[in-house]
Coordinates of C-alpha atoms and ligand atoms in Angstrom, one line a residue:
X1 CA -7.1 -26.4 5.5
X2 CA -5.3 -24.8 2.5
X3 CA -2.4 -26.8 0.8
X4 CA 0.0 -25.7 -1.7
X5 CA 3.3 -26.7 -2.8
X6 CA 4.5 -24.3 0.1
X7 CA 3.1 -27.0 2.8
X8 CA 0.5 -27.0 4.5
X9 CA -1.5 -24.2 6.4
X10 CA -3.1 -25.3 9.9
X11 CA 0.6 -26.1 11.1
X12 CA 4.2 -24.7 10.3
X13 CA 4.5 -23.9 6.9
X14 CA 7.7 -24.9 4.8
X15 CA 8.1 -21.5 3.9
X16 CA 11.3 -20.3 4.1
X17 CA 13.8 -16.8 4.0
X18 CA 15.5 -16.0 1.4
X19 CA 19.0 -14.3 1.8
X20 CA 21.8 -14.7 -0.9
X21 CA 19.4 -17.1 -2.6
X22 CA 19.4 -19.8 -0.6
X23 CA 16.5 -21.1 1.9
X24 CA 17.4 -19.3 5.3
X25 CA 15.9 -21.9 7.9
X26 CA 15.4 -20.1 11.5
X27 CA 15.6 -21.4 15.2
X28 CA 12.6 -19.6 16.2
X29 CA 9.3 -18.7 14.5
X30 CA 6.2 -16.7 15.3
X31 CA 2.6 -17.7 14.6
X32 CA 0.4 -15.8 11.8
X33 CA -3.3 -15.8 12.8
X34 CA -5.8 -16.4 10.1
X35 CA -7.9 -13.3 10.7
X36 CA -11.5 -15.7 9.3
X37 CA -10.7 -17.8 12.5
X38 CA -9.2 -15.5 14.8
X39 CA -6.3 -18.5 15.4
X40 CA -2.8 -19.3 14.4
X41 CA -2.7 -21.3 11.3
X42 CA 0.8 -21.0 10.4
X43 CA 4.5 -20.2 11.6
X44 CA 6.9 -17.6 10.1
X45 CA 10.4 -17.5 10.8
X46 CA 12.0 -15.3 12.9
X47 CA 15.1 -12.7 11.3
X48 CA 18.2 -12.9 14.1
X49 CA 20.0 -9.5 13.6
X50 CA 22.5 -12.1 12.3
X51 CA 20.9 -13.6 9.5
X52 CA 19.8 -9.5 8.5
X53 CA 23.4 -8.8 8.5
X54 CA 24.2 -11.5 6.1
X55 CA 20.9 -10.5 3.9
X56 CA 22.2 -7.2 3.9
X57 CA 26.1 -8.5 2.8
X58 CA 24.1 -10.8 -0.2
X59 CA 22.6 -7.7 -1.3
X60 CA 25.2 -5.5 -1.2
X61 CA 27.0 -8.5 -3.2
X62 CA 24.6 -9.0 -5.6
X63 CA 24.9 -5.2 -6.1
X64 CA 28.4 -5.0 -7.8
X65 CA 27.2 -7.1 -11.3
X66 CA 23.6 -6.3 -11.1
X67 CA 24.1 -2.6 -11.3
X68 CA 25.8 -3.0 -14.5
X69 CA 23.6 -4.7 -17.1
X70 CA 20.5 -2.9 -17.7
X71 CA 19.1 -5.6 -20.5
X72 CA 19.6 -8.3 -18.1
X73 CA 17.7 -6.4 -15.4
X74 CA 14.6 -5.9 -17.9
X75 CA 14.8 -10.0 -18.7
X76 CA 14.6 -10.3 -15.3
X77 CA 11.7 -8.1 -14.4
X78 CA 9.5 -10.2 -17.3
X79 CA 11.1 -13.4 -15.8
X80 CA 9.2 -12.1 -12.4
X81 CA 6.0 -11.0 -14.1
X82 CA 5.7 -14.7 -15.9
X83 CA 6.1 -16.2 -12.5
X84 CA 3.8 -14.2 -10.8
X85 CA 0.8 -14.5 -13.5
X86 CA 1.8 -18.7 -13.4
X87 CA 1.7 -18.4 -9.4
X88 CA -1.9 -17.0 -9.2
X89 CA -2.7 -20.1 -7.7
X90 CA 0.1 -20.3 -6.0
X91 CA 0.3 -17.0 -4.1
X92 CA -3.5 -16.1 -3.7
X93 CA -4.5 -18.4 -1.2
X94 CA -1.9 -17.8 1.0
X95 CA -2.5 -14.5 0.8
X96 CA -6.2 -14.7 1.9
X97 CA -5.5 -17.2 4.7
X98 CA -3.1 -14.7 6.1
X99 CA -4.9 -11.4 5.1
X100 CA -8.7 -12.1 5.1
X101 CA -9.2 -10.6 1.0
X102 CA -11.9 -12.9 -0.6
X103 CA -9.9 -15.4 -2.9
X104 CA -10.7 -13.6 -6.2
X105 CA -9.4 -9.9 -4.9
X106 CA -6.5 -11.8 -4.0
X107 CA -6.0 -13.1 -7.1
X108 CA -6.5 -9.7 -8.9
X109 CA -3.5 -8.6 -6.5
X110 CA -1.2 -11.3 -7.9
X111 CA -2.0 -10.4 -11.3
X112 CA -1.4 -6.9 -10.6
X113 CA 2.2 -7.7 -9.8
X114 CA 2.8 -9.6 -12.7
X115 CA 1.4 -5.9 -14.4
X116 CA 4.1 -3.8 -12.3
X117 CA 7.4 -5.7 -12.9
X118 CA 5.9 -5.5 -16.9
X119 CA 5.5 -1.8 -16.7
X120 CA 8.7 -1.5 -14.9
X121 CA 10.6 -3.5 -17.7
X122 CA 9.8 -1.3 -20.2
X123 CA 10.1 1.9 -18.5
X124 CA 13.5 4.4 -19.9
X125 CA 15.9 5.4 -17.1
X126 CA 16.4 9.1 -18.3
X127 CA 19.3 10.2 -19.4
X128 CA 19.7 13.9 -20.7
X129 CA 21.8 16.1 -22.5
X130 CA 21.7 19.3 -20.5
X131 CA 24.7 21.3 -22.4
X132 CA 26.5 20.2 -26.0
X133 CA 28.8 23.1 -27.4
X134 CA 32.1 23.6 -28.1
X135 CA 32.9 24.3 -24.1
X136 CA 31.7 20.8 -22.6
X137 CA 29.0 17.9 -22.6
X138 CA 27.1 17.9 -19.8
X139 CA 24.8 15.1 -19.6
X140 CA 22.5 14.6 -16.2
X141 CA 21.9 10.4 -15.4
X142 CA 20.2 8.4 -12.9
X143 CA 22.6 6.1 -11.2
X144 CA 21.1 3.2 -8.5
X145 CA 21.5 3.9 -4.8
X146 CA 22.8 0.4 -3.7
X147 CA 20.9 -1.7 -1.2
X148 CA 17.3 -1.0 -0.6
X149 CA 15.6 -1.7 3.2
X150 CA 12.0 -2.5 1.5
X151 CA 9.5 -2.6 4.9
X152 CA 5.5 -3.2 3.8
X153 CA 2.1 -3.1 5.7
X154 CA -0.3 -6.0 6.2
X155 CA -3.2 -4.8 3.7
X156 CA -2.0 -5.5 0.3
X157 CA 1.1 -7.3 0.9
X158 CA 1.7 -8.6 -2.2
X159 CA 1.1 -5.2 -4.5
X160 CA 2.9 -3.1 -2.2
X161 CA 5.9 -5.5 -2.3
X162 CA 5.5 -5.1 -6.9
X163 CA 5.7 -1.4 -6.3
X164 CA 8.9 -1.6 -4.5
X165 CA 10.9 -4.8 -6.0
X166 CA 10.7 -3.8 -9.5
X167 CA 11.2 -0.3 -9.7
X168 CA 13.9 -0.5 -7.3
X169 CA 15.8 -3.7 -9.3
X170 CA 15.3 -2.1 -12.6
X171 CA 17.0 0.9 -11.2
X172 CA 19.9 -1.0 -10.4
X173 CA 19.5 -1.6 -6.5
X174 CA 19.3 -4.4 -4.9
X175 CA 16.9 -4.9 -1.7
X176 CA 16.2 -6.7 1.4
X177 CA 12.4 -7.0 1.7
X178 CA 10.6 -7.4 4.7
X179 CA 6.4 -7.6 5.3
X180 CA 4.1 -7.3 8.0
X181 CA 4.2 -9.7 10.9
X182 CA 0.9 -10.4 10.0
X183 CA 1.1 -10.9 6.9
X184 CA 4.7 -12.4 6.5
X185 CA 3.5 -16.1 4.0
X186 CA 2.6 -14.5 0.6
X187 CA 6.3 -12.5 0.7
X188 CA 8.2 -15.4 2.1
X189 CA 6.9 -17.3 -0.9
X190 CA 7.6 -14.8 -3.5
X191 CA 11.3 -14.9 -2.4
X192 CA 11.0 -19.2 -3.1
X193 CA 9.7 -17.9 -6.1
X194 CA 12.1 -16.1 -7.3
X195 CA 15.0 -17.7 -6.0
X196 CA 15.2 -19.1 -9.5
X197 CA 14.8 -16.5 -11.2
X198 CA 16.9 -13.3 -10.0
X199 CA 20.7 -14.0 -9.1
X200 CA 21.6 -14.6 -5.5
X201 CA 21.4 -11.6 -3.2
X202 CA 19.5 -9.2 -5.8
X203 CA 16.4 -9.7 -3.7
X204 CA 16.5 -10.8 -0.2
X205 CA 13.4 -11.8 2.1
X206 CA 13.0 -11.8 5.7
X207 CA 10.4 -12.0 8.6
X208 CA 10.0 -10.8 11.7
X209 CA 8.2 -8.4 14.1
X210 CA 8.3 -4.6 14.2
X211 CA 12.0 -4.9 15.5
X212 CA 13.2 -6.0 12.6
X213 CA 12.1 -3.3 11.0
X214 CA 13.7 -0.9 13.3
X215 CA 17.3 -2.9 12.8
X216 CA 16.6 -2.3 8.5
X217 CA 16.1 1.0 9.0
X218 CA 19.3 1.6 11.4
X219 CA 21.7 -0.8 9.4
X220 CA 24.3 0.6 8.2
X221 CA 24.4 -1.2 4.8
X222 CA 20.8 0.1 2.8
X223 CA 21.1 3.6 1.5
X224 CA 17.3 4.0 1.2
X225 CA 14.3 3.3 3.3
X226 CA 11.4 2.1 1.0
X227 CA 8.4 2.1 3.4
X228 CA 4.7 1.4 3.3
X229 CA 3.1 1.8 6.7
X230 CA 1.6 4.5 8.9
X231 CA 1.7 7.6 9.5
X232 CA 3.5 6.6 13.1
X233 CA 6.2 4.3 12.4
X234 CA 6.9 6.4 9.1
X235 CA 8.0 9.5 11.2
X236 CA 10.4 6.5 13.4
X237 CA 11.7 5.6 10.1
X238 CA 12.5 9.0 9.0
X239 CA 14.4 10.1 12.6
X240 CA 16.2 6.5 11.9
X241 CA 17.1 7.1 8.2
X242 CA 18.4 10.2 9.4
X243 CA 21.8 10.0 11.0
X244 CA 23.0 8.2 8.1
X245 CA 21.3 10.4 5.6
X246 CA 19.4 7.5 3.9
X247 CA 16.9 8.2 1.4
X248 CA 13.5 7.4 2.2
X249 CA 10.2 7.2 0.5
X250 CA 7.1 7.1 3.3
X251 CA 3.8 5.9 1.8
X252 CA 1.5 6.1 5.0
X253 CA -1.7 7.0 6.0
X254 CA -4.5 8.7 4.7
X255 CA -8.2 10.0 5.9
X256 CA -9.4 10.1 2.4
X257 CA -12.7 13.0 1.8
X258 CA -15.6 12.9 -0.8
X259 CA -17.3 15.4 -1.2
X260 CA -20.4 14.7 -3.2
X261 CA -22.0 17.6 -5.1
X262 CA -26.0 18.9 -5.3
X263 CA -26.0 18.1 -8.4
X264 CA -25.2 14.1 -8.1
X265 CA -27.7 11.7 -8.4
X266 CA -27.4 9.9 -5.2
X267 CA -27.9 6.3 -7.2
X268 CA -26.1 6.9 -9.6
X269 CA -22.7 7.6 -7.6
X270 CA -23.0 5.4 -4.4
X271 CA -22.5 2.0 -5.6
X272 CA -19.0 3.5 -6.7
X273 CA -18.4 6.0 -3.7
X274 CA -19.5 2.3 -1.4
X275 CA -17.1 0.6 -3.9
X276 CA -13.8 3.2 -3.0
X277 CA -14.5 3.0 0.9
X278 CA -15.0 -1.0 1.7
X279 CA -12.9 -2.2 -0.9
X280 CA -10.5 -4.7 1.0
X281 CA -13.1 -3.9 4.0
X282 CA -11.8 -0.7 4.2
X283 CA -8.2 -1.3 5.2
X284 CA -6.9 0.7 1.7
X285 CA -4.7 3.8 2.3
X286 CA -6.7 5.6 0.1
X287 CA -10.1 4.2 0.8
X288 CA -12.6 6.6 0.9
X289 CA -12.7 7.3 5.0
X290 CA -15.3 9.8 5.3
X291 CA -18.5 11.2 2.6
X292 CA -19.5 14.7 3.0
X293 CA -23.1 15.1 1.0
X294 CA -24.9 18.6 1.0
X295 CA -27.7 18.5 3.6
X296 CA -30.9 18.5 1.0
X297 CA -29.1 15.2 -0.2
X298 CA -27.8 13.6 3.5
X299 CA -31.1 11.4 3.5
X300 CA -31.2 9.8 0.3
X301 CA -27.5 9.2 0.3
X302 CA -27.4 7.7 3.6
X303 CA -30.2 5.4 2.6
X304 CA -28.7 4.5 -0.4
X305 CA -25.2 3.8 1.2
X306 CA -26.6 1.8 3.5
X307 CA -28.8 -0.3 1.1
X308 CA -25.7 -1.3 -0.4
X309 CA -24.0 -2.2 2.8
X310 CA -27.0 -4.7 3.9
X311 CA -26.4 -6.1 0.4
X312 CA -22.8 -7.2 1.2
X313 CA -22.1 -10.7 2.0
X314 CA -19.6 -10.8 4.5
X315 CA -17.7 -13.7 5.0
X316 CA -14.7 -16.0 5.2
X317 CA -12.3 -15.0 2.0
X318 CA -12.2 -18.8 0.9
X319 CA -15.8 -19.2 0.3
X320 CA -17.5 -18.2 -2.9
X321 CA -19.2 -15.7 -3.5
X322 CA -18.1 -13.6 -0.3
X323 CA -17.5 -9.6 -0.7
X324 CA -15.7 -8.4 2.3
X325 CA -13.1 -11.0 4.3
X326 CA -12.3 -10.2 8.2
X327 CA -10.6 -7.5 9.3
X328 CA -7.0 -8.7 9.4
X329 CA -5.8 -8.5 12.4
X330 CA -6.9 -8.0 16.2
X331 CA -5.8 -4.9 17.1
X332 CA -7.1 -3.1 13.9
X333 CA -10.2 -5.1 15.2
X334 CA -10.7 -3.8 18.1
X335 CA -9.7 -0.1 16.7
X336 CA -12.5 0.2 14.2
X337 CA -14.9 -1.6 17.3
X338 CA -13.4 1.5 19.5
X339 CA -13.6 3.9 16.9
X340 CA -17.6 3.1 16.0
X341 CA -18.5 2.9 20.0
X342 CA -17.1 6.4 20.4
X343 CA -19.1 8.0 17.3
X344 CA -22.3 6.3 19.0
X345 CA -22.0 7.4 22.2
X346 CA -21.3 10.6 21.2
X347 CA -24.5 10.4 19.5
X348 CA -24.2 9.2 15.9
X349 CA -26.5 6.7 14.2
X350 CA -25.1 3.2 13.1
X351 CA -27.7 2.9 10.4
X352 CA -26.2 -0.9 9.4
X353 CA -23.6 -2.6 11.7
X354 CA -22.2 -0.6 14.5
X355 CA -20.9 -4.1 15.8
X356 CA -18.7 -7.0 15.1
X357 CA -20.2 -10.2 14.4
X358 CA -20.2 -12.7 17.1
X359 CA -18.2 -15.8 16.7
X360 CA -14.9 -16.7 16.0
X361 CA -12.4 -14.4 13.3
X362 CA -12.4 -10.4 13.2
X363 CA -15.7 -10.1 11.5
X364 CA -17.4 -6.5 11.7
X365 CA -20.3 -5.8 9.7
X366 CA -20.3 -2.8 7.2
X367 CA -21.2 0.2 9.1
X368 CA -22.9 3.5 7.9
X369 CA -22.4 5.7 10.5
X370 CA -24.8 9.0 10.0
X371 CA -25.5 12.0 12.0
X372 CA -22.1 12.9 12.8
X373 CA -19.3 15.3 11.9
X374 CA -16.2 16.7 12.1
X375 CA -14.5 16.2 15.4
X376 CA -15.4 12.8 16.4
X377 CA -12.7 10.6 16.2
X378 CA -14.0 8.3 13.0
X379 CA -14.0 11.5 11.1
X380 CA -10.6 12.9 12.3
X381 CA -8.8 9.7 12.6
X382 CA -7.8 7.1 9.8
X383 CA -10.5 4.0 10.7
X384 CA -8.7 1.7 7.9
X385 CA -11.7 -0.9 8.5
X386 CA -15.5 -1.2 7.2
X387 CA -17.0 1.6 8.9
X388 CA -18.0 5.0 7.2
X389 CA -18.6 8.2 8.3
X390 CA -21.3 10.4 6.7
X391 CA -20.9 14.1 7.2
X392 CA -23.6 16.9 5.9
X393 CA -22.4 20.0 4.8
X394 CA -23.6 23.6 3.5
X395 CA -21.8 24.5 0.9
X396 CA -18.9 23.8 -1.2
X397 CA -16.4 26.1 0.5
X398 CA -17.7 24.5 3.7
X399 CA -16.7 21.4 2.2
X400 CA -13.7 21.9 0.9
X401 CA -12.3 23.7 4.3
X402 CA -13.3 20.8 6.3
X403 CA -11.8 18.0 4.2
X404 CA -8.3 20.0 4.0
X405 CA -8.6 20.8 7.8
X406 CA -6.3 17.5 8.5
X407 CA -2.7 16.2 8.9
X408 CA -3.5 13.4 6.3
X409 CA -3.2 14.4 2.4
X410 CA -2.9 11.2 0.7
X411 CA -5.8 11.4 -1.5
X412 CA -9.8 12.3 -2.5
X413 CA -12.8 13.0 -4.8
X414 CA -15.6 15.2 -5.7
X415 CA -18.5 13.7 -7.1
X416 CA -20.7 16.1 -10.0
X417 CA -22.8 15.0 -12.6
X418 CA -21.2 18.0 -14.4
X419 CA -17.2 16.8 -14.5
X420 CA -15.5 20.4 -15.3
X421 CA -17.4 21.5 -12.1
X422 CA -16.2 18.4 -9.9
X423 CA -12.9 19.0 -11.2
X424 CA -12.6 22.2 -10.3
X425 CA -13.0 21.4 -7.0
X426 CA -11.0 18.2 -6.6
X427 CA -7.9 20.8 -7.3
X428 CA -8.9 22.6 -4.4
X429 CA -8.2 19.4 -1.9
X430 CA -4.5 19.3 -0.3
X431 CA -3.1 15.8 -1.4
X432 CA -1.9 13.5 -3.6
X433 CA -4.4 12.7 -5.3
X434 CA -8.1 14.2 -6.6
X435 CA -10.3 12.1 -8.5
X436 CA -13.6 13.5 -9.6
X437 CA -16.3 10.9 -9.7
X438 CA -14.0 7.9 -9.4
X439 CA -11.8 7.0 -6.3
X440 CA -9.1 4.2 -5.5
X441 CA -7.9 4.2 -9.4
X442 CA -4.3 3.4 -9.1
X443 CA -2.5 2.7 -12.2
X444 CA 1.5 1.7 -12.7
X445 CA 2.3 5.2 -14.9
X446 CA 0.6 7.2 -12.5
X447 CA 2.6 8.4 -9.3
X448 CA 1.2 8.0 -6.1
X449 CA 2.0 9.7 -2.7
X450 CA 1.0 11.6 -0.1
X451 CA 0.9 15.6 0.6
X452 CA 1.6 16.4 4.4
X453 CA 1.9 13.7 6.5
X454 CA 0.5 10.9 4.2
X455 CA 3.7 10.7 2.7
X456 CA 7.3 11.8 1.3
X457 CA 8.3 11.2 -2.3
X458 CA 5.9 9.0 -4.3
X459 CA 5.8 5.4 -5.7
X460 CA 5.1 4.2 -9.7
X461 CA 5.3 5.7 -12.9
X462 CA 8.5 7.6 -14.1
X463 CA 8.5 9.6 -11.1
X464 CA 8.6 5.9 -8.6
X465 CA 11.5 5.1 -10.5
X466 CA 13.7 8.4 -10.0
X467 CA 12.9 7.6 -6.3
X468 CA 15.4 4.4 -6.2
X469 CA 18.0 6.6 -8.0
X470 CA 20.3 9.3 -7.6
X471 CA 21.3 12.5 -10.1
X472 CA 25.1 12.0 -11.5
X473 CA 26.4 15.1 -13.9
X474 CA 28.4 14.0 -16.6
X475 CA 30.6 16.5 -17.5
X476 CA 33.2 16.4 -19.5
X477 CA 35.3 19.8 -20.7
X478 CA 35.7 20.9 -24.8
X479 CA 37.8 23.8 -23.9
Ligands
NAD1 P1 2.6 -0.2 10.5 O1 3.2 1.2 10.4 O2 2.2 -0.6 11.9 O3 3.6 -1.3 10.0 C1 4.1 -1.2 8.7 C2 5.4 -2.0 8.6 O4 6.4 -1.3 9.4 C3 5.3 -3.4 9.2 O5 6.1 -4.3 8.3 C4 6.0 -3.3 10.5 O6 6.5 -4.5 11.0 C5 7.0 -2.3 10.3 N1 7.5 -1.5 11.5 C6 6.9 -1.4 12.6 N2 7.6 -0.6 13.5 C7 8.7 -0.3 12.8 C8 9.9 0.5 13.1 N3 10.0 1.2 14.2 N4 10.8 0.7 12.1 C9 10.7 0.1 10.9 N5 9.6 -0.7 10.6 C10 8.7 -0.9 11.5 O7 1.4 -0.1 9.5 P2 0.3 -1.3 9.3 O8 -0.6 -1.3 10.4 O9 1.0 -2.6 8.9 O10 -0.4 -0.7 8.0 C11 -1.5 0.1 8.0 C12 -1.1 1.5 7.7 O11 -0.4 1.6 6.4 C13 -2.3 2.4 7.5 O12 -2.0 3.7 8.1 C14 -2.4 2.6 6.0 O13 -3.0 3.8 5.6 C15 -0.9 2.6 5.6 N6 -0.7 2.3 4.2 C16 -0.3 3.3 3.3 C17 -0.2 3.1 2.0 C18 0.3 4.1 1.0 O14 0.8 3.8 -0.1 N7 0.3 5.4 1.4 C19 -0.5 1.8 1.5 C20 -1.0 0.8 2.3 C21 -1.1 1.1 3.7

């Protein structure tokens, strides 16, 4: 049973909302399932529309002051990185109780927020001088929006929350954040966190199920719709966002391609290209969801993928030593158990897995699926768990048609052991993103988003921040 100073897990946690700084204590709670057990371990509270109403308020508040004083909105952001880097042991094993991620990946993502509010800090707000003569000044600047509605997934709770918070405070919003139902402890506690550390208001936490999600997006109060999540509930929060012409960012899905070239070596690239589609067990936006290998290569690539995936220890995130975690939750479960059935019977080859592990938690073992192709549903649909989809193709233009021939664009890679040549065909893929021979690099300077329906506007670097602002013209007449 895991203890922190946040209580202890295996009953109701202490943990608490935050709105207006202050603990928010709730009548009614909901249980979070630790996805290694398969059973409730914890309780989250439960967001009335009430208490959102009053987290909205706080935040629009807090908005008034914070907006004006850009040095103390840099303290503040290293204030947040220094807590995050002391909380590593604070925040990562909540997080893996709630999400599955073995204890050191969870770690990594604590330290990577500490590395996103430091970025942010540092990071101009542009301000330009557009005309200077002796008819006017006319200067273009980034003004905040007001109160951000920040709504995150269940798969990196803790990151994705970084990419929103401190671009959007830096800017000069304010926010009410809320994660995942199942993944609801690692946020809660961020907002304890914090409490100390940002004035009351500037950033808000609540919990709740998908309905509070739907009440953010339709309050009147945020003026933009910060949103991590799929490709589904993305296009409910755009049609809510727009009767009241809110701004919104959608980071959702993706079905990421990559295409490996003749010229590869296959050992030489699959411990990578194995890396970029289990990492987290698969449940990463931009994991690498299906491998298209030229057919002289299929064999040896298969083989080689699947040597690795016999090699992975698969196990409870808390142990050491342990890989890949559970799958988080049940649902996405019992999708990726669906989703493998359906390529078998319709003939493919689970040459490791194909099954979830019997006994208790959301345990599926790593799957290379071969001998199948476009048009079965693990190829056209997003899995977002630990099963992978190799496809043989004949030749590059073949490749490259069927990897664009999709609604998702969020990102993807070509693998050559001549780099010009990989590059040249990475630009030829239709998303956000084209690696050539890496995958899953995502770095605070560079932006990151989605082409089609991955996604609308992007997070991080300069470009994430202009998101949580809007254009003001400055103009004042000489003449
Ligand atoms: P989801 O869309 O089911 O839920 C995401 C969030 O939206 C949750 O907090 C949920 O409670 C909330 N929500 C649900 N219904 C809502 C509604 N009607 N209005 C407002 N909010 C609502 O997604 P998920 O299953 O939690 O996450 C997995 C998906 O997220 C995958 O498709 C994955 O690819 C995507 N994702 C995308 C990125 C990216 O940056 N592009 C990153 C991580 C995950």
């Amino acid at each position: 049973m895991a203890q922190g100073p946040w209580g202890t897990l295996g009953g109701v946690t202490e943990l608490t909302m935050t709105i207006g700084g202050d603990a928010a204590p709730t009548a009614a709670t909901f249980d979070v399932v630790n996805p290694a057990t398969g059973s409730p371990m914890a309780a989250a509270p439960d967001c009335t529309s009430e208490q959102l109403d009053a987290a909205m308020e706080s935040a629009a508040k807090a908005y008034r002051d914070w907006r004006t004083d850009e040095g103390a909105r840099r303290d503040a952001l290293r204030a947040m990185a220094d807590v995050f880097d002391a909380s590593v042991d604070d925040l990562a094993p909540l997080l893996t109780a709630e999400q599955g991620k073995p204890l050191r990946d969870a770690k990594r993502e604590v330290r990577g927020a500490a590395l996103w509010c430091r970025y942010f800090a540092d990071l101009e707000l542009p301000r330009e001088v557009i005309q200077d003569d002796e008819r006017a000044l006319v200067e273009v600047v980034r003004k905040p929006l007001g109160v951000v509605a920040a709504i995150t997934p269940w798969n990196f709770p803790v990151s994705l929350a970084s990419w929103k918070v401190a671009p959007a405070l830096l800017a000069g919003n304010t926010m009410v954040l809320k994660p995942s139902p199942f993944t609801p402890l690692s946020s809660l506690r961020i907002g304890e966190l914090l409490r100390g550390v940002l004035p009351p208001g500037v950033l808000n936490v609540v919990s709740g199920g998908d309905q509070l999600g739907a009440w953010m997006t339709s309050h009147p109060v945020p003026r933009k719709i910060s949103f991590t999540g799929s490709v589904a509930t993305g296009k409910k929060v755009a049609e809510a966002a727009a009767p009241d012409l809110k701004r919104v960012t959608l980071e959702l899905g993706g079905n990421d391609p990559a295409i490996l070239l003749d010229d590869i070596d296959p050992e030489a690239v699959v411990d990578r290209v194995f890396a970029a589609a289990f990492a987290n067990n698969g449940q990463v936006c931009s994991a690498i969801k299906r491998v298209y290998v030229p057919e002289a290569l299929y064999g040896p690539v298969v083989d080689a993928l699947a040597d690795r995936a016999r090699a992975v220890r698969v196990g409870d995130g808390t142990e050491e030593g342990v890989d890949l975690g559970p799958v988080n939750n049940r649902p996405q479960f019992e999708r990726v158990a669906e989703l493998v059935d359906d390529a078998v019977r319709g003939g493919a080859r689970a040459v490791t897995g194909g099954a979830p592990r019997p006994g208790d938690g959301y345990f599926f073992e790593p799957t290379i699926l071969a001998d199948v192709s476009d048009g079965t549903r693990i190829v056209d649909e997003e899995q977002f768990g630990p099963a992978l989809p190799v496809i043989a193709y004949r030749d590059i233009d073949d490749a490259v048609e069927r990897a664009n021939a999709t609604h998702f664009g969020l990102s993807g890679s070509v693998w050559s052991a001549d780099p010009e040549r990989g590059a040249e065909v990475a630009a030829r893929l239709e998303c956000g993103t084209a690696w050539t021979n890496t995958h899953l690099v995502l770095q605070p300077h560079q932006p990151f988003g989605g082409a089609k329906w991955s996604g609308l506007g992007v997070e991080n670097g300069p470009w994430g921040l202009l998101g949580f602002t809007e254009i003001q013209v400055l103009f004042q007449a000489r003449a």
